[in-house]
Amino acid sequence: MKSILQSMKPQYCELIARGIKEYELRKTKPNIPTPFKVHIYETKDKKFINMAVYEPNNNIKFEHAPGKVIAEYICDEMIEWTEDMRPPVPLSKICLSYSQIRKYGGNKTLYLWHISDLKIHDKSKELSEFQRACNHENCGKCKRPIIEKLSCTAGLNRPPQSWCYVEGLQE
């Protein structure tokens, strides 16, 4: 089953873990129906390395792990939004100001990914444990020409700029 690997800055990972950020704002959306699973990759930032464990009110333990997959959630709703429309949810649930949204979106259509059923991993996961979903027709893991450099079954070695399709954990 296809799922998503989403890169996210450490400050937003923490806001999600604390239950404050309920929607993730993106310029694009996947072509799979909701609900779908999203794995959160925490981007690297020297300020957040070795930060203490955070214990929010809902008893979820959270420790920053830049460069690792730290959690997963279910995106159960996707809201399309253009900035000329009234915000479909309070901006406090997005954890961005209107000026930040305007700067990011550039007056284009944006998508709000609703975060539900969050699970923080007890032990963060490596990117190499995930593999990019194959887009080749008639793929049998994988029958594309040998001259291509990457195998569909190879684990990821770099995070996506925003998000990418993945096929879950390798066994």
Short mmCIF file of C-alpha atoms in Angstrom, two decimals:
data_model
loop_
_atom_site.label_atom_id
_atom_site.label_comp_id
_atom_site.label_asym_id
_atom_site.label_seq_id
_atom_site.Cartn_x
_atom_site.Cartn_y
_atom_site.Cartn_z
CA MET A 1 0.00 0.00 0.00
CA LYS A 2 1.35 3.42 -0.93
CA SER A 3 1.92 5.89 1.84
CA ILE A 4 3.72 9.23 2.05
CA LEU A 5 7.07 10.30 3.49
CA GLN A 6 6.90 13.98 4.39
CA SER A 7 9.86 16.20 5.34
CA MET A 8 9.15 18.57 8.18
CA LYS A 9 11.15 21.15 10.15
CA PRO A 10 11.87 20.26 13.80
CA GLN A 11 9.79 23.11 15.24
CA TYR A 12 6.71 21.84 13.39
CA CYS A 13 7.39 18.24 14.46
CA GLU A 14 7.29 19.41 18.05
CA LEU A 15 4.07 21.39 17.54
CA ILE A 16 2.46 18.29 16.05
CA ALA A 17 3.68 16.11 18.94
CA ARG A 18 2.24 18.60 21.41
CA GLY A 19 -1.14 18.46 19.64
CA ILE A 20 -1.06 22.15 18.70
CA LYS A 21 -0.55 21.84 14.93
CA GLU A 22 -3.52 19.99 13.44
CA TYR A 23 -2.97 20.71 9.73
CA GLU A 24 0.11 20.59 7.53
CA LEU A 25 0.13 23.14 4.70
CA ARG A 26 1.58 22.04 1.35
CA LYS A 27 1.64 23.30 -2.24
CA THR A 28 0.79 19.86 -3.61
CA LYS A 29 -1.30 16.85 -2.72
CA PRO A 30 -0.92 13.16 -3.46
CA ASN A 31 -3.05 11.37 -6.03
CA ILE A 32 -4.30 8.78 -3.57
CA PRO A 33 -7.60 8.92 -1.71
CA THR A 34 -7.86 9.81 1.96
CA PRO A 35 -7.28 8.34 4.42
CA PHE A 36 -3.61 7.53 3.88
CA LYS A 37 -0.56 7.11 6.13
CA VAL A 38 2.09 9.82 6.35
CA HIS A 39 5.56 9.15 7.81
CA ILE A 40 7.23 12.28 9.25
CA TYR A 41 10.91 12.82 8.50
CA GLU A 42 12.42 15.45 10.80
CA THR A 43 14.81 17.65 8.81
CA LYS A 44 18.27 18.38 10.14
CA ASP A 45 18.81 21.53 12.16
CA LYS A 46 21.74 21.97 14.55
CA LYS A 47 19.57 23.89 17.05
CA PHE A 48 17.46 20.80 17.69
CA ILE A 49 20.16 18.15 18.09
CA ASN A 50 20.27 16.59 21.57
CA MET A 51 17.16 18.40 22.79
CA ALA A 52 15.50 16.95 25.87
CA VAL A 53 12.55 14.61 25.75
CA TYR A 54 9.28 16.52 25.68
CA GLU A 55 6.30 14.98 27.48
CA PRO A 56 3.05 16.66 26.39
CA ASN A 57 -0.22 16.41 28.29
CA ASN A 58 -1.36 13.41 26.25
CA ASN A 59 1.57 11.30 27.57
CA ILE A 60 3.36 11.08 24.21
CA LYS A 61 7.12 11.12 24.66
CA PHE A 62 8.92 13.12 22.02
CA GLU A 63 12.61 13.59 21.46
CA HIS A 64 14.02 15.43 18.46
CA ALA A 65 15.84 13.15 16.03
CA PRO A 66 16.92 15.30 13.07
CA GLY A 67 17.60 13.22 9.98
CA LYS A 68 15.25 10.41 11.04
CA VAL A 69 11.63 9.32 10.60
CA ILE A 70 10.15 10.14 13.99
CA ALA A 71 6.40 9.60 13.69
CA GLU A 72 3.44 8.77 11.49
CA TYR A 73 -0.11 10.02 11.17
CA ILE A 74 -3.21 9.40 9.14
CA CYS A 75 -4.27 12.15 6.76
CA ASP A 76 -8.02 11.70 6.87
CA GLU A 77 -8.97 14.94 5.15
CA MET A 78 -7.46 17.12 2.43
CA ILE A 79 -8.71 20.72 2.15
CA GLU A 80 -8.01 22.73 -0.99
CA TRP A 81 -7.54 26.43 -0.29
CA THR A 82 -6.71 29.50 -2.33
CA GLU A 83 -5.50 32.50 -0.39
CA ASP A 84 -8.19 34.78 -1.76
CA MET A 85 -10.73 32.64 0.10
CA ARG A 86 -11.37 32.85 3.81
CA PRO A 87 -9.17 30.35 5.69
CA PRO A 88 -11.07 27.05 5.99
CA VAL A 89 -9.67 26.43 9.51
CA PRO A 90 -8.31 28.77 12.21
CA LEU A 91 -4.71 29.72 11.44
CA SER A 92 -3.78 28.61 14.97
CA LYS A 93 -4.40 25.00 13.82
CA ILE A 94 -1.87 25.50 10.98
CA CYS A 95 0.65 27.29 13.25
CA LEU A 96 1.47 29.87 10.57
CA SER A 97 0.55 33.54 10.23
CA TYR A 98 -1.33 34.77 7.20
CA SER A 99 1.83 36.60 6.00
CA GLN A 100 3.87 33.35 6.28
CA ILE A 101 1.20 31.52 4.30
CA ARG A 102 1.11 34.24 1.66
CA LYS A 103 4.92 34.18 1.34
CA TYR A 104 4.92 30.38 1.04
CA GLY A 105 1.94 30.04 -1.29
CA GLY A 106 2.51 32.91 -3.65
CA ASN A 107 -1.24 33.26 -4.32
CA LYS A 108 -1.55 29.67 -5.58
CA THR A 109 -3.79 26.83 -4.51
CA LEU A 110 -2.62 25.25 -1.27
CA TYR A 111 -3.61 22.03 0.48
CA LEU A 112 -4.24 21.45 4.16
CA TRP A 113 -3.45 17.89 5.22
CA HIS A 114 -5.38 17.02 8.39
CA ILE A 115 -3.28 15.24 11.02
CA SER A 116 -5.08 12.45 12.89
CA ASP A 117 -4.10 9.31 14.80
CA LEU A 118 -0.54 10.50 15.46
CA LYS A 119 1.95 7.85 16.57
CA ILE A 120 5.39 8.94 17.79
CA HIS A 121 7.94 6.16 17.25
CA ASP A 122 9.65 4.88 20.40
CA LYS A 123 12.77 4.49 18.29
CA SER A 124 13.18 6.74 15.26
CA LYS A 125 13.60 5.04 11.89
CA GLU A 126 16.27 5.48 9.24
CA LEU A 127 15.41 6.68 5.72
CA SER A 128 16.95 3.49 4.36
CA GLU A 129 14.09 1.53 5.97
CA PHE A 130 11.70 3.06 3.42
CA GLN A 131 11.58 2.55 -0.31
CA ARG A 132 10.21 4.88 -2.94
CA ALA A 133 7.00 3.61 -4.52
CA CYS A 134 7.55 2.41 -8.09
CA ASN A 135 5.81 4.33 -10.88
CA HIS A 136 6.84 1.99 -13.70
CA GLU A 137 4.12 0.21 -15.63
CA ASN A 138 4.06 -3.57 -15.32
CA CYS A 139 6.50 -3.43 -12.44
CA GLY A 140 7.31 -6.69 -10.77
CA LYS A 141 9.82 -5.06 -8.40
CA CYS A 142 11.26 -3.87 -10.71
CA LYS A 143 11.42 -4.76 -14.39
CA ARG A 144 12.69 -1.44 -15.65
CA PRO A 145 15.83 -1.50 -17.79
CA ILE A 146 19.04 -2.39 -15.95
CA ILE A 147 20.71 0.75 -17.30
CA GLU A 148 18.69 2.86 -14.87
CA LYS A 149 20.67 3.84 -11.78
CA LEU A 150 18.22 3.22 -8.93
CA SER A 151 16.26 0.13 -8.06
CA CYS A 152 12.66 0.42 -6.94
CA THR A 153 13.49 -1.83 -4.00
CA ALA A 154 16.46 0.22 -2.78
CA GLY A 155 15.98 2.07 0.50
CA LEU A 156 15.90 5.86 0.40
CA ASN A 157 19.22 7.62 0.88
CA ARG A 158 17.96 11.20 0.83
CA PRO A 159 14.76 12.81 2.12
CA PRO A 160 12.17 14.32 -0.20
CA GLN A 161 12.11 18.10 -0.66
CA SER A 162 8.46 18.14 0.46
CA TRP A 163 7.02 14.62 0.26
CA CYS A 164 7.16 11.46 -1.83
CA TYR A 165 5.29 8.19 -2.17
CA VAL A 166 6.79 5.28 -0.26
CA GLU A 167 5.88 1.67 0.20
CA GLY A 168 6.43 1.49 3.94
CA LEU A 169 9.10 -0.25 5.93
CA GLN A 170 11.36 -2.83 4.41
CA GLU A 171 11.26 -6.16 6.22
#
